[in-house]
Amino acid sequence: MAQQDDVFKKIVSHCKEYGFVFPSSDIYDGLGAVYDYGQNGVELKNNIKQYWWQSMVLLHENIVGIDAAIFMHPTTWKASGHVDAFNDPLIDNRDSKKRYRADVLIEDQLAKYDDKIQKELEKARKRFGDAFDEEQFRATNARVLEHQQKRDALHERFAKAMNANDLEELRQIILDEEIVCPISGTRNWTEVRQFNLMFKTEVGSTADGASTIFLRPETAQGIFVNYLNVQKTGRMKLPFGIAQIGKAFRNEIVARQFIFRMREFEQMEMQFFVKPGTELEWFSKWKQTRMAWHQALGFGAENYRFHDHDKLAHYANAATDIEFHMPFGFKEVEGIHSRTNFDLTQHAKYSGKKIEYFDPETNESYTPYVIETSIGVDRMFLSVMCHSYCEEQLPNGESRVVLKLPAALAPVKLAVFPLTKKDGMPEKAQEIIKDLRFHFNCKYEEKDQIGKRYRRMDAIGCPYCVTVDQQTMEDNTVTLRDRDTMEQRRVNIADLRGIIEDNVSITSLLRRIDN
Ligand code: ATP
């Protein structure tokens, strides 16, 4: 664990040192759980967004995009249930004065039982070698059975308390499990209280009678209130989807783990409108489609899992998370929810407008059901960073830090270096960039020795480097160096585009999922 913490700290400082992520308002010592993306971060983030957008809007004829405003009519949030129910249960430790989410404390406790079971399994695996039978060991080993039984009991109690919104029971679980505050180490806990996560602000001057509005805590409602607009103007037929990328705001109580939990973040959401009764089939289709999208990045299937929800939100009839193996455990990156017709029905009720679909096949009108896929851009960014960060020992005794980013997501695709600053080499290098910059992001570097320049490019995950040398001036060939293998080969300048473009394009990723 300590080792994993160290890795995570290194990733956070790497993000700052190489222009990926800075604390917000850094010169004023930052603002809690708010971050800015730097020159490389913004490119990586844009590439992630493009990969998502194109996978939705280009690859699906029946999905279109919108860009709704962050400010919405305040009744939106009454109708959606956020004013009354968008709460987190929080608890304070009286000694450290630190505030926690009660549900997260209990989830961490569940993860501890899982860890204990994993440790027993690992020990046994080492002891028995190839003869190890995990299923049998789980069914018979006394220690594993004991941990599993405690975990299951806790899990059942927790799910029941959450579903019943029973705050006293949540507190009692924390006491019974002897959960201590990680800072003070004590069990001196306050009551559990509900805390609404929406930020408020005002529109209009006070003299005019200002009204209180909220910063949207999810982008989904912008889609629901535009359902009729899009369906009618786009003459959309069920099933169809509306996709959107945009900022969302939540006054998170416990801001930690860098850009994993932010107060201002970005979501990529798609609401898929379907005929009632077909929603669970679509739910299962979207689960597979979204998992394929993640796995096309090549981070290994073992680093993802589904986590079905125990507590279904009041509007949902099925929900799952796609979790990714971060350095601090498996964590949610994306939620897939079957939201029934709750939102559209609520908006119809509160707005007085009829929000329905006329089905030309059956000649009936009904309120569509909705499957939602909702992924955080920032969490996705973090998972990409965590998986790509790599410290390597090289055969010559040196070491390097390399970001093994999927080439299509890398901020810079090609770096071009003149070997020296003379004999026309800088001009030749600039010429190459001038030609290729229309096709992908290129960077010119002439400072320091080539070795150092390679290291700098490795650190930002640039997949290809090209060096212009004396021979280039004679025969128009350059050395092309691969980031991961560090192999260099001599290629003709005229062939560069053909070799690089296909590997670094978003299309190369899209092809992997479009089958
Ligand atoms: P959590 O349980 O971690 O608070 P959630 O279940 O409330 O997340 P959703 O409301 O389902 O999250 O939001 C969909 C996605 O938006 C999440 O999977 C996550 O990627 C992202 N997201 C939600 N809250 C935050 C946040 N505070 N900071 C960054 N990303 C977030």
PDB file of N, CA and C in Angstrom, residues 393-399:
ATOM      1  N   GLN A 393      14.206   0.965 -15.838  1.00  0.00           N
ATOM      2  CA  GLN A 393      15.649   0.822 -15.727  1.00  0.00           C
ATOM      3  C   GLN A 393      16.161   0.464 -17.115  1.00  0.00           C
ATOM      4  N   LEU A 394      17.139   1.202 -17.629  1.00  0.00           N
ATOM      5  CA  LEU A 394      17.609   0.932 -18.988  1.00  0.00           C
ATOM      6  C   LEU A 394      18.867   0.063 -18.958  1.00  0.00           C
ATOM      7  N   PRO A 395      19.139  -0.664 -20.051  1.00  0.00           N
ATOM      8  CA  PRO A 395      20.303  -1.568 -20.072  1.00  0.00           C
ATOM      9  C   PRO A 395      21.617  -0.832 -19.772  1.00  0.00           C
ATOM     10  N   ASN A 396      21.709   0.455 -20.129  1.00  0.00           N
ATOM     11  CA  ASN A 396      22.965   1.181 -19.883  1.00  0.00           C
ATOM     12  C   ASN A 396      23.081   1.699 -18.451  1.00  0.00           C
ATOM     13  N   GLY A 397      22.192   1.262 -17.569  1.00  0.00           N
ATOM     14  CA  GLY A 397      22.280   1.652 -16.158  1.00  0.00           C
ATOM     15  C   GLY A 397      21.486   2.900 -15.835  1.00  0.00           C
ATOM     16  N   GLU A 398      21.086   3.649 -16.860  1.00  0.00           N
ATOM     17  CA  GLU A 398      20.279   4.847 -16.593  1.00  0.00           C
ATOM     18  C   GLU A 398      18.828   4.449 -16.348  1.00  0.00           C
ATOM     19  N   SER A 399      18.031   5.439 -15.933  1.00  0.00           N
ATOM     20  CA  SER A 399      16.602   5.137 -15.799  1.00  0.00           C
ATOM     21  C   SER A 399      15.824   6.227 -16.536  1.00  0.00           C
TER      22      SER A 399
END
